[in-house]
Coordinates of C-alpha atoms in Angstrom, one line a residue:
M30 CA -6.5 -17.8 12.1
G31 CA -8.8 -17.9 9.2
I32 CA -12.5 -16.6 8.9
H33 CA -14.8 -17.3 6.0
D34 CA -18.7 -17.2 5.8
A35 CA -20.9 -19.8 4.2
V36 CA -23.3 -18.5 1.6
G37 CA -25.6 -20.4 -0.7
S38 CA -23.8 -19.3 -3.8
E39 CA -21.0 -21.6 -2.7
G40 CA -23.1 -24.7 -3.0
S41 CA -24.6 -27.1 -0.3
L42 CA -23.2 -27.2 3.1
I43 CA -23.7 -30.7 4.6
Q44 CA -24.2 -30.7 8.4
D45 CA -23.8 -34.0 10.1
V46 CA -23.0 -35.3 13.7
H47 CA -19.8 -37.2 14.3
V48 CA -20.4 -40.7 15.3
V49 CA -17.7 -40.7 18.1
T50 CA -17.4 -37.1 19.4
G51 CA -21.1 -36.1 18.9
K52 CA -19.9 -32.7 17.5
L53 CA -21.6 -31.2 14.5
T54 CA -19.5 -31.4 11.4
Y55 CA -19.7 -29.3 8.2
T56 CA -18.8 -30.4 4.7
G57 CA -18.7 -28.2 1.6
V58 CA -16.8 -25.6 -0.4
S59 CA -17.2 -23.0 2.4
E60 CA -15.5 -25.3 4.8
V61 CA -12.6 -26.1 2.4
I62 CA -12.1 -22.3 1.9
A63 CA -12.1 -21.6 5.7
N64 CA -9.4 -24.5 6.1
E65 CA -7.3 -23.0 3.3
I66 CA -7.3 -19.5 4.7
G67 CA -6.7 -20.9 8.1
D68 CA -3.4 -22.5 6.9
L69 CA -2.3 -19.5 4.8
G70 CA -1.2 -16.8 7.5
S71 CA 1.6 -16.5 9.7
G72 CA 1.5 -17.1 13.3
G73 CA -0.6 -14.3 15.0
Q74 CA -2.2 -13.4 11.8
I75 CA -6.0 -13.1 11.3
L76 CA -7.0 -13.6 7.7
I77 CA -10.5 -13.1 6.3
T78 CA -12.2 -13.4 2.8
K79 CA -13.8 -10.5 1.0
R80 CA -17.4 -10.8 2.2
V81 CA -16.2 -10.8 5.9
A82 CA -14.1 -7.7 5.1
E83 CA -17.1 -6.0 3.5
W84 CA -19.3 -6.8 6.5
L85 CA -16.6 -5.5 8.9
F86 CA -16.4 -2.2 7.0
E87 CA -20.1 -1.9 7.2
H88 CA -20.5 -3.0 10.7
S89 CA -17.4 -1.9 12.6
S90 CA -19.6 -0.4 15.4
Q91 CA -20.8 -3.8 16.3
V92 CA -17.2 -5.1 16.9
T93 CA -16.2 -4.6 20.5
M94 CA -12.6 -3.7 19.7
T95 CA -11.1 -1.3 17.1
F96 CA -9.4 -2.8 14.1
I97 CA -7.6 -2.2 10.8
I98 CA -8.2 -4.2 7.7
D99 CA -5.4 -4.5 5.1
P100 CA -5.6 -6.2 1.7
V101 CA -3.1 -9.1 1.5
C102 CA -3.3 -10.8 -1.9
A103 CA -5.5 -12.9 -4.0
Y104 CA -5.4 -16.6 -3.3
S105 CA -6.1 -19.6 -5.7
I106 CA -7.6 -22.9 -4.7
P107 CA -7.2 -25.1 -7.9
K108 CA -9.3 -27.9 -6.6
L109 CA -12.3 -25.5 -6.2
N110 CA -11.2 -23.6 -9.4
T111 CA -11.8 -20.4 -7.5
M112 CA -9.9 -17.2 -6.5
L113 CA -10.1 -15.4 -3.2
D114 CA -9.3 -12.0 -2.1
V115 CA -7.7 -12.3 1.2
F116 CA -7.5 -9.5 3.8
Q117 CA -5.8 -9.5 7.3
V118 CA -7.5 -7.9 10.4
V119 CA -5.2 -6.2 12.9
P120 CA -6.3 -4.9 16.2
K121 CA -5.4 -1.3 16.8
A122 CA -4.2 -1.9 20.2
L123 CA -1.1 -3.7 19.5
T124 CA 2.0 -3.1 21.5
M125 CA 4.3 -3.5 18.5
R126 CA 2.4 -1.0 16.4
F127 CA 2.4 1.5 19.5
L128 CA 6.2 0.9 20.1
F129 CA 7.1 1.2 16.2
L130 CA 5.1 4.4 16.0
T131 CA 6.7 6.0 19.1
F132 CA 10.0 5.0 18.1
F133 CA 9.8 6.6 14.6
I134 CA 8.2 9.8 16.1
Y135 CA 11.2 10.2 18.4
L136 CA 13.5 9.4 15.7
W137 CA 12.0 12.0 13.5
L138 CA 12.0 14.6 16.3
F139 CA 15.6 13.9 16.9
T140 CA 16.5 14.2 13.3
L141 CA 14.7 17.3 13.1
G142 CA 16.6 18.8 16.2
R143 CA 19.9 17.7 14.5
L144 CA 18.9 19.4 11.3
A145 CA 18.1 22.7 13.2
Y146 CA 21.5 22.6 14.9
Y147 CA 23.4 21.9 11.5
M148 CA 21.5 24.8 9.9
W149 CA 22.6 27.1 12.8
V150 CA 26.2 26.0 12.3
L151 CA 26.1 26.7 8.4
T152 CA 24.7 30.1 9.1
L153 CA 27.3 31.1 11.8
P154 CA 29.6 33.8 10.8
K155 CA 33.1 32.9 10.3
N156 CA 34.4 35.0 13.2
Q157 CA 32.4 32.9 15.5
F158 CA 33.2 29.5 13.9
V159 CA 36.5 29.4 15.9
D160 CA 37.8 27.1 18.6
S161 CA 37.8 28.9 21.9
V162 CA 38.6 26.2 24.2
N163 CA 41.6 24.1 23.2
E164 CA 45.2 25.1 23.9
T165 CA 45.9 24.2 20.2
P166 CA 42.9 25.7 18.5
L167 CA 41.2 23.6 15.8
T168 CA 41.2 25.1 12.3
P169 CA 37.8 25.7 10.7
G170 CA 38.5 22.7 8.5
E171 CA 39.1 20.5 11.5
L172 CA 36.0 21.8 13.1
D173 CA 33.9 21.1 10.0
K174 CA 34.9 17.5 10.1
L175 CA 34.3 17.1 13.9
G176 CA 30.6 18.1 13.3
I177 CA 28.4 17.6 16.1
Y178 CA 31.5 17.1 18.6
I179 CA 32.5 20.8 18.3
T180 CA 29.5 21.8 20.6
L181 CA 31.8 22.5 23.5
D182 CA 34.5 24.1 21.4
I183 CA 32.6 26.9 20.0
A184 CA 31.7 29.8 22.4
A185 CA 28.6 30.6 20.5
S186 CA 26.9 27.3 21.6
T187 CA 26.3 28.7 25.0
K188 CA 23.5 31.0 23.6
A189 CA 20.0 30.2 25.1
A190 CA 18.5 29.4 21.6
V191 CA 21.3 27.0 20.8
T192 CA 21.4 25.5 24.3
C193 CA 17.6 24.8 23.9
V194 CA 18.1 23.1 20.6
L195 CA 21.1 20.8 22.0
C196 CA 18.9 19.9 25.0
F197 CA 16.1 19.0 22.8
C198 CA 18.4 16.8 20.6
D199 CA 19.8 15.0 23.7
I200 CA 16.2 14.3 25.1
M201 CA 15.1 12.9 21.8
H202 CA 18.3 11.0 21.4
F203 CA 17.7 9.4 24.9
A204 CA 14.0 8.6 23.9
V205 CA 15.2 6.8 20.7
A206 CA 18.1 4.9 22.5
F207 CA 15.7 3.9 25.2
W208 CA 12.8 2.8 23.1
V209 CA 14.8 0.2 21.0
L210 CA 15.0 -1.8 24.2
P211 CA 11.2 -2.6 24.7
L212 CA 10.9 -2.7 20.8
T213 CA 13.5 -5.5 20.6
Y214 CA 11.9 -7.3 23.6
E215 CA 8.5 -7.3 22.2
L216 CA 9.8 -8.5 18.8
T217 CA 11.5 -11.2 20.5
K218 CA 8.3 -12.3 22.4
I219 CA 6.4 -12.4 19.2
A220 CA 9.1 -14.5 17.5
A221 CA 9.3 -16.9 20.4
N222 CA 5.5 -17.2 20.9
S223 CA 4.0 -16.5 17.6
M224 CA 0.9 -15.0 19.4
D225 CA -0.4 -11.8 20.9
R226 CA -1.6 -11.4 24.6
G227 CA -5.2 -10.6 23.8
I228 CA -6.7 -7.1 23.7
A229 CA -6.9 -6.5 27.4
K230 CA -3.2 -7.5 28.2
E231 CA -2.1 -5.6 25.0
Q232 CA -3.7 -2.4 26.3
A233 CA -2.3 -2.9 29.7
K234 CA 1.1 -3.4 28.2
I235 CA 1.0 -0.3 26.1
K236 CA -0.2 1.6 29.0
F237 CA 2.9 0.2 31.0
Y238 CA 5.4 1.2 28.3
M239 CA 3.6 4.7 27.8
I240 CA 3.9 5.6 31.5
G241 CA 7.2 3.8 32.4
G242 CA 8.9 5.0 29.2
H243 CA 7.8 8.5 29.3
A244 CA 8.6 8.6 33.1
L245 CA 12.3 7.8 32.3
I246 CA 12.4 10.3 29.5
A247 CA 10.9 12.9 32.0
M248 CA 13.6 12.2 34.5
F249 CA 16.3 12.6 31.8
L250 CA 14.6 15.9 30.8
V251 CA 14.6 17.2 34.3
T252 CA 18.3 16.2 34.9
E253 CA 19.4 17.9 31.8
I254 CA 17.6 21.1 32.4
V255 CA 18.9 21.3 35.9
L256 CA 22.6 20.8 34.9
T257 CA 22.2 23.3 32.1
V258 CA 20.8 25.8 34.4
I259 CA 23.4 25.2 37.1
H260 CA 26.3 25.5 34.7
G261 CA 24.9 28.5 32.8
G262 CA 24.4 26.8 29.5
Y263 CA 25.4 23.5 27.7
S264 CA 28.5 22.3 29.3
L265 CA 30.8 19.3 29.7
T266 CA 28.6 18.0 32.6
T267 CA 25.5 18.2 30.3
Y268 CA 27.5 16.4 27.6
R269 CA 28.3 13.5 30.1
L270 CA 24.6 12.7 29.8
V271 CA 25.0 12.2 26.1
I272 CA 27.8 9.6 26.9
C273 CA 25.3 7.6 28.9
I274 CA 23.1 7.4 25.8
Y275 CA 26.0 6.2 23.8
I276 CA 26.5 3.5 26.5
I277 CA 22.7 2.6 26.4
T278 CA 22.9 2.0 22.7
I279 CA 26.0 -0.2 23.0
I280 CA 24.1 -2.3 25.7
T281 CA 21.1 -2.5 23.3
I282 CA 23.1 -3.9 20.4
A283 CA 24.8 -6.5 22.8
Y284 CA 21.1 -7.4 24.0
M285 CA 19.9 -7.8 20.4
V286 CA 22.7 -10.1 19.6
A287 CA 22.0 -12.2 22.8
L288 CA 18.3 -12.4 21.9
L289 CA 18.9 -13.3 18.2
F290 CA 21.3 -16.0 19.4
I291 CA 18.8 -17.5 21.8
L292 CA 16.0 -17.5 19.3
R293 CA 18.3 -19.1 16.7
C294 CA 19.2 -21.9 19.3
K295 CA 15.6 -22.5 19.9
G296 CA 14.7 -22.8 16.2
R297 CA 12.4 -19.5 16.3
D298 CA 14.3 -18.3 13.4
V299 CA 12.1 -20.2 10.9
E300 CA 8.4 -21.2 10.7
P301 CA 6.7 -24.1 9.2
V302 CA 4.7 -23.2 6.0
D303 CA 2.9 -25.8 3.9
G304 CA 5.2 -28.5 5.1
H305 CA 8.6 -26.7 4.9
F306 CA 10.4 -24.2 6.8
E307 CA 10.9 -20.5 5.9
A308 CA 12.6 -17.6 7.6
S309 CA 10.5 -16.0 10.4
P310 CA 9.5 -12.5 9.3
V311 CA 9.8 -11.3 13.0
Y312 CA 13.2 -12.8 13.3
L313 CA 14.2 -11.1 10.0
R314 CA 12.8 -7.8 11.0
L315 CA 14.8 -8.0 14.4
K316 CA 17.9 -9.2 12.4
R317 CA 17.5 -6.1 10.2
I318 CA 17.3 -3.7 13.1
L319 CA 20.5 -5.3 14.6
I320 CA 22.4 -5.0 11.3
V321 CA 21.5 -1.2 11.0
Y322 CA 22.5 -0.5 14.6
A323 CA 25.6 -2.6 14.1
A324 CA 26.8 -1.0 10.9
M325 CA 25.5 2.5 11.4
A326 CA 25.1 3.3 15.1
F327 CA 27.6 1.1 16.9
Q328 CA 30.7 2.8 15.2
F329 CA 29.4 6.0 16.0
E330 CA 28.9 5.3 19.7
V331 CA 32.4 3.9 19.9
T332 CA 33.7 6.9 18.0
S333 CA 32.0 9.3 20.3
L334 CA 33.5 7.6 23.4
Y335 CA 36.9 8.0 21.9
V336 CA 36.4 11.6 20.9
Y337 CA 35.2 12.4 24.6
S338 CA 38.3 10.6 26.2
S339 CA 40.7 12.4 23.7
S340 CA 41.8 15.9 24.8
D341 CA 43.2 17.0 21.4
I342 CA 42.4 15.6 18.0
H343 CA 44.4 17.0 15.0
D344 CA 45.2 13.9 12.8
G345 CA 43.8 14.4 9.4
V346 CA 42.9 10.8 8.7
L347 CA 41.2 10.4 12.2
L348 CA 39.3 13.6 11.5
R349 CA 38.1 12.4 8.1
Y350 CA 37.0 9.2 9.7
I351 CA 35.0 11.1 12.5
G352 CA 33.2 13.1 9.6
V353 CA 32.4 10.0 7.7
S354 CA 31.2 8.2 10.9
Q355 CA 28.6 11.0 11.6
V356 CA 27.3 10.9 8.0
I357 CA 26.8 7.2 8.3
Y358 CA 25.1 7.6 11.6
N359 CA 22.8 10.5 10.5
A360 CA 21.5 8.0 7.8
T361 CA 20.4 5.4 10.5
G362 CA 16.8 6.7 10.4
L363 CA 16.5 6.3 6.5
A364 CA 17.9 2.8 6.8
L365 CA 15.5 1.7 9.6
A366 CA 12.6 3.2 7.7
L367 CA 13.6 1.3 4.5
L368 CA 14.3 -2.1 6.2
T369 CA 11.5 -2.1 8.7
G370 CA 8.5 -0.2 7.0
C371 CA 9.4 0.1 3.4
S372 CA 7.5 -2.2 0.9
L373 CA 9.2 -2.8 -2.4
P374 CA 5.9 -3.6 -4.3
C375 CA 4.5 -0.4 -2.8
M376 CA 7.5 1.4 -4.4
V377 CA 7.2 -0.2 -7.7
R378 CA 3.3 0.4 -7.7
S379 CA 4.1 4.2 -7.0
A380 CA 6.1 4.3 -10.1
R381 CA 4.0 2.1 -12.1
Y382 CA 3.1 4.9 -14.8
L383 CA 6.7 5.4 -15.3
L384 CA 7.4 1.9 -16.3
P385 CA 6.8 0.3 -19.7
R386 CA 3.9 -2.2 -19.5
D387 CA 5.8 -5.3 -20.1
L388 CA 8.4 -4.3 -17.3
E389 CA 5.4 -3.5 -15.0
I390 CA 3.8 -6.9 -15.4
E391 CA 7.3 -8.6 -14.9
L392 CA 8.0 -6.4 -11.6
L393 CA 4.9 -5.7 -10.0
P394 CA 3.6 -8.5 -7.5
T395 CA 0.4 -6.8 -7.0
E396 CA -2.1 -7.6 -4.3
T397 CA -4.5 -8.8 -6.9
L398 CA -2.4 -12.1 -7.5
S399 CA -1.5 -14.9 -5.4
P400 CA 2.3 -15.3 -4.7
G401 CA 2.4 -18.4 -7.1
L402 CA 0.3 -16.9 -9.9
S403 CA 1.7 -14.8 -12.8
Y404 CA -0.3 -12.3 -14.6
V405 CA -0.7 -14.4 -17.8
D406 CA -1.7 -17.4 -15.6
G407 CA -4.3 -15.2 -13.7
A408 CA -5.7 -14.0 -16.8
E409 CA -6.5 -17.5 -18.0
V410 CA -8.3 -18.4 -14.8
A411 CA -12.1 -18.0 -15.6
P412 CA -13.8 -16.6 -12.4
I413 CA -16.5 -19.1 -11.2
L414 CA -17.8 -17.6 -7.9
N415 CA -19.8 -14.4 -8.5
P416 CA -17.9 -13.1 -11.5
V417 CA -18.0 -9.6 -12.4
F418 CA -18.8 -9.0 -16.1
V419 CA -17.7 -6.2 -18.2
V420 CA -19.0 -5.7 -21.9
T421 CA -17.3 -3.0 -24.2
D422 CA -18.4 -1.8 -27.6
I423 CA -16.9 0.9 -30.0
E424 CA -19.1 3.9 -30.7
S425 CA -20.0 4.5 -34.4
S426 CA -18.1 1.4 -35.4
S427 CA -20.6 0.6 -38.3
A428 CA -20.1 4.1 -39.7
L429 CA -16.4 3.9 -39.4
W430 CA -16.2 0.5 -41.2
A431 CA -18.2 2.2 -44.1
E432 CA -15.7 4.8 -44.5
G433 CA -13.6 4.2 -47.6
D434 CA -12.3 0.5 -47.8
G435 CA -12.4 0.1 -44.1
G436 CA -8.6 0.2 -43.9
V437 CA -8.4 3.1 -41.4
M438 CA -11.0 1.2 -39.1
Q439 CA -9.1 -2.0 -39.5
R440 CA -5.9 -0.4 -38.2
A441 CA -7.6 1.4 -35.3
T442 CA -9.7 -1.9 -34.3
Q443 CA -6.2 -3.6 -34.1
V444 CA -4.9 -0.9 -31.8
H445 CA -8.1 -1.1 -29.9
D446 CA -8.1 -5.0 -29.5
D447 CA -4.3 -5.1 -28.5
L448 CA -4.8 -2.4 -25.9
L449 CA -7.7 -4.0 -24.3
R450 CA -6.1 -7.5 -24.2
R451 CA -2.9 -6.0 -22.9
I452 CA -4.4 -4.3 -20.0
L453 CA -6.7 -7.4 -19.3
T454 CA -3.7 -9.3 -18.1
L455 CA -2.9 -6.8 -15.4
Y456 CA -6.3 -7.3 -13.8
R457 CA -6.8 -11.0 -13.9
G458 CA -9.5 -10.5 -16.6
Y459 CA -10.9 -13.3 -18.5
E460 CA -12.0 -12.9 -22.2
I461 CA -15.2 -14.7 -22.7
T462 CA -15.8 -13.8 -26.3
T463 CA -15.8 -11.1 -28.8
A464 CA -18.7 -10.2 -31.1
G465 CA -17.5 -7.8 -33.9
D466 CA -15.8 -5.0 -31.9
S467 CA -17.5 -5.9 -28.7
F468 CA -15.6 -7.7 -25.8
Q469 CA -17.4 -9.7 -23.2
L470 CA -15.1 -10.1 -20.1
A471 CA -15.2 -11.5 -16.6
F472 CA -13.2 -10.5 -13.5
H473 CA -12.7 -12.1 -10.2
T474 CA -13.5 -8.9 -8.2
I475 CA -15.4 -5.7 -8.5
R476 CA -12.0 -3.8 -7.9
E477 CA -10.3 -5.5 -10.7
A478 CA -13.1 -4.8 -13.2
V479 CA -13.4 -1.2 -12.4
S480 CA -9.7 -0.6 -12.3
Y481 CA -9.5 -2.2 -15.7
C482 CA -12.2 -0.1 -17.1
L483 CA -10.6 3.1 -15.6
D484 CA -7.3 2.1 -16.9
V485 CA -8.5 1.5 -20.6
Q486 CA -10.4 4.8 -20.7
M487 CA -7.0 6.6 -19.9
E488 CA -4.8 4.4 -22.2
L489 CA -7.3 5.1 -25.1
L490 CA -6.3 8.6 -25.1
A491 CA -2.7 7.8 -25.5
A492 CA -3.0 5.1 -28.0
P493 CA -1.2 5.2 -31.5
W494 CA -4.3 5.8 -33.5
P495 CA -4.0 6.2 -37.3
K496 CA -3.9 10.0 -37.9
E497 CA -6.8 9.6 -40.7
L498 CA -9.2 8.3 -37.9
Y499 CA -9.5 11.8 -36.2
G500 CA -12.7 13.4 -37.3
L501 CA -13.5 10.5 -39.8
V502 CA -16.9 10.5 -38.1
P503 CA -18.2 12.8 -35.3
G504 CA -17.3 10.1 -32.6
T505 CA -13.6 10.3 -33.5
R506 CA -13.0 13.9 -33.1
K507 CA -10.4 15.0 -30.7
V508 CA -12.1 17.0 -27.7
R509 CA -10.3 18.9 -25.1
S510 CA -11.5 20.5 -21.9
G511 CA -9.1 23.3 -21.1
T512 CA -5.6 22.0 -22.2
R513 CA -6.4 18.3 -21.6
F514 CA -7.8 15.7 -24.0
I515 CA -10.9 14.1 -22.7
F516 CA -11.5 12.2 -26.2
R517 CA -9.0 11.2 -28.6
G518 CA -9.3 8.3 -31.0
L519 CA -12.0 5.6 -30.7
R520 CA -14.6 6.0 -27.9
V521 CA -15.5 2.7 -26.2
R522 CA -18.5 2.3 -24.1
M523 CA -18.4 0.0 -21.1
G524 CA -20.8 -1.7 -18.8
I525 CA -20.2 -3.5 -15.5
H526 CA -22.4 -5.8 -13.4
D527 CA -21.5 -8.3 -10.8
A528 CA -23.3 -11.8 -10.6
D529 CA -25.1 -12.3 -7.4
P530 CA -27.5 -15.1 -6.3
T531 CA -30.4 -12.6 -6.3
D532 CA -30.1 -12.3 -10.0
G533 CA -30.9 -16.0 -10.3
S534 CA -28.9 -18.9 -11.4
L535 CA -25.7 -18.3 -13.4
V536 CA -24.8 -21.3 -15.6
H537 CA -21.2 -21.7 -16.6
C538 CA -19.7 -24.4 -18.9
R539 CA -16.7 -24.8 -21.4
H540 CA -17.5 -24.1 -25.0
T541 CA -17.2 -27.4 -27.0
V542 CA -15.1 -25.9 -29.7
T543 CA -13.1 -22.9 -28.2
G544 CA -12.7 -24.4 -24.7
K545 CA -13.5 -20.9 -23.2
M546 CA -15.8 -20.7 -20.3
T547 CA -19.3 -19.3 -21.1
Y548 CA -21.8 -17.8 -18.9
T549 CA -25.6 -17.9 -19.1
G550 CA -28.1 -16.2 -16.9
A551 CA -29.7 -12.8 -15.9
A552 CA -26.5 -11.4 -14.7
M553 CA -24.8 -11.8 -18.1
E554 CA -27.9 -10.4 -19.9
I555 CA -27.8 -7.3 -17.5
A556 CA -24.1 -6.7 -18.3
T557 CA -24.6 -7.1 -22.1
E558 CA -27.6 -4.7 -22.0
I559 CA -25.9 -2.0 -20.0
G560 CA -22.8 -2.4 -22.2
D561 CA -24.9 -1.3 -25.1
L562 CA -26.5 1.6 -23.3
G563 CA -23.7 4.2 -22.8
E564 CA -22.1 6.9 -24.8
G565 CA -18.5 6.2 -26.3
G566 CA -16.1 6.6 -23.4
Q567 CA -18.8 6.2 -20.7
I568 CA -18.6 3.5 -18.0
L569 CA -22.0 2.3 -16.7
V570 CA -22.4 0.3 -13.5
T571 CA -25.4 -1.1 -11.7
K572 CA -26.3 -0.2 -8.0
R573 CA -24.3 -3.0 -6.2
I574 CA -21.2 -1.8 -8.0
A575 CA -21.8 1.9 -7.1
Q576 CA -22.5 0.9 -3.4
W577 CA -19.3 -1.2 -3.2
L578 CA -17.2 1.6 -4.8
D579 CA -18.6 4.1 -2.3
S580 CA -17.5 1.9 0.6
N581 CA -14.1 1.0 -0.8
T582 CA -12.9 4.3 -2.5
W583 CA -9.7 4.0 -0.4
L584 CA -8.7 1.0 -2.5
F585 CA -8.3 3.3 -5.6
G586 CA -5.7 5.8 -4.3
H587 CA -3.8 5.5 -7.5
S588 CA -6.6 5.9 -9.9
P589 CA -9.3 8.3 -8.5
F590 CA -12.9 8.3 -10.0
V591 CA -16.3 10.0 -9.8
V592 CA -19.5 8.3 -9.6
D593 CA -22.9 9.8 -10.7
R594 CA -26.4 8.4 -10.5
L595 CA -28.1 8.5 -13.9
R596 CA -31.6 6.9 -13.8
D597 CA -33.6 3.8 -13.5
Y598 CA -33.8 1.3 -16.3
A599 CA -35.8 -1.8 -16.9
I600 CA -35.1 -4.9 -18.9
P601 CA -38.6 -6.3 -19.7
H602 CA -37.7 -9.8 -20.9
I603 CA -35.9 -10.8 -17.8
N604 CA -38.1 -8.7 -15.6
A605 CA -35.0 -6.7 -14.0
H606 CA -35.4 -3.1 -12.9
L607 CA -32.0 -1.4 -12.3
E608 CA -30.4 1.8 -11.1
L609 CA -27.7 3.0 -13.3
F610 CA -24.7 5.0 -12.4
Q611 CA -21.6 6.2 -14.4
V612 CA -18.0 5.9 -13.2
L613 CA -15.3 8.2 -14.8
P614 CA -11.7 8.7 -14.0
E615 CA -11.4 11.9 -12.3
Q616 CA -9.2 13.3 -14.9
L617 CA -12.0 12.7 -17.4
A618 CA -14.8 14.1 -15.2
K619 CA -15.5 16.9 -17.8
R620 CA -16.7 14.2 -20.2
R621 CA -20.0 14.5 -18.2
K622 CA -21.1 17.7 -20.1
L623 CA -21.0 15.9 -23.4
F624 CA -22.8 12.9 -22.1
E625 CA -25.6 15.3 -20.8
T626 CA -26.0 16.9 -24.0
S627 CA -26.8 13.5 -25.7
N628 CA -29.9 13.5 -23.5
K629 CA -29.7 9.9 -22.9
F630 CA -28.9 10.4 -19.2
S631 CA -29.6 13.9 -17.8
D632 CA -28.8 14.4 -14.1
K633 CA -25.6 16.3 -13.6
C634 CA -24.3 19.8 -14.4
S635 CA -20.8 20.9 -15.4
T636 CA -19.2 24.2 -16.1
A637 CA -16.2 22.7 -18.2
T638 CA -15.2 24.6 -21.3
L639 CA -15.1 22.0 -24.2
Q640 CA -13.0 22.6 -27.4
V641 CA -13.5 20.4 -30.5
D642 CA -10.3 20.1 -32.5
S643 CA -10.5 20.0 -36.3
P644 CA -9.3 16.9 -37.9

């Protein structure tokens, strides 16, 4: 399903009545966008555009059910020459979400219990780490290889605390083994039907699994406690319950194989996408779970049944296999987490600051780009629908050019230009033009524009500036706050403003010589004006940008920022009255003290201690 709202900025929406059906029909850009979004998602997926997502964030209380909104990608519609930020809406009351969450909670608790048991074994005195059961006692080395299977061979295992840990592990183990069955069943239903049941039925199904599943777990708990109490501790009778868990796991694996075979025979292992078939993501997830269980859990269950049926094990090769088998099985949780919940793009994004820029551009399929659009391609697409303008300027540039023969400033400007253009490609920025050392840029979204400015301010501190630049004029002195540089090299002021129909018409056309897209209108004038207002190193934004940032702070987890209101500002020649705010990277928040001393914008106080380095 795809949802998009029509607005006047997208052009006329023609309404007509169909001559045959009598139904009202709609023709226009908004209708084309809705059709594109409707065809984009997988079965059971609800995709929405940016305005719809923003409305849902602001009016979530008006929606009858709780939901979660996740960014998906940016999507290009070439025939409209536009880019869309696409989000997905997921009801919170989803059976699959509940089952996966519960499964991993039990798996985590089971792993925690096993860890506690292994820690106890490691701290056990040597005189207690002995076989007190078998006629031919196992050596400490053989006991070490047997791992969890030595539970009944060590007398110390009958202690009350150890018995409690072992019983806890068994109960969590049973919960994990059981929970895979409904999880597999629900995944199969989704793969077979490509739809959900609706909110009421989903809630009823969750309630059924919640009550039924935990009733079975409670029955296992009571049975284990009763047997443990009757036999005075963890005994062979108690251990037989664990054998039942192994059998359940083997049955589950056989069940998975059968369901995957049925889905494949019915052709549900693939989905039609844009006229061709692609592997079903649900089928792939089910297949991955099966592979993990077959490779890591199945061999352990079979090994456990063999160890249980064998009275005496002393063969060295067999003992080594048993030890390796347990190591592999104990990694099952990690493998499941990586294959079912891990996102490679997310991992690369987390390590983005450790990667060279060129490698980051090559590897990072960020959510700001559509799957078929590269960074360089994205940077060449001029935003048409409500572009977000960024205007930059270097502080004291005229004074710097007047120093000596201008050679230092020439080298510094080259560093500045290369840096701004290199980072521009990461955020799909479009270079409209340059005027001296000022850049006029356009972005597809507020998020990309702000992220670009924050990134530039941080990168300027680490740029390879000519050594002669430092202290050449007051605006190029190094400034510290504590031990951190907050200014180093050229200081660049930046202004951000988003185009909106309330600003009036925005005319865009191609320059006859350069072929670049140009923009004419009040929105561009406002961006240019506020781009000239700030201090070097300051990012000024208008009210709409600040409000959007306040509502969408969660999108900037990797680059936190601070926002301060500064003052009102009027632009008489276009009759514009603005509220100005400043945005700073959180790491550079101490810049505010310097900005306040300039007396341009006085609003905030700071207790930072600033140190000015000598040239």
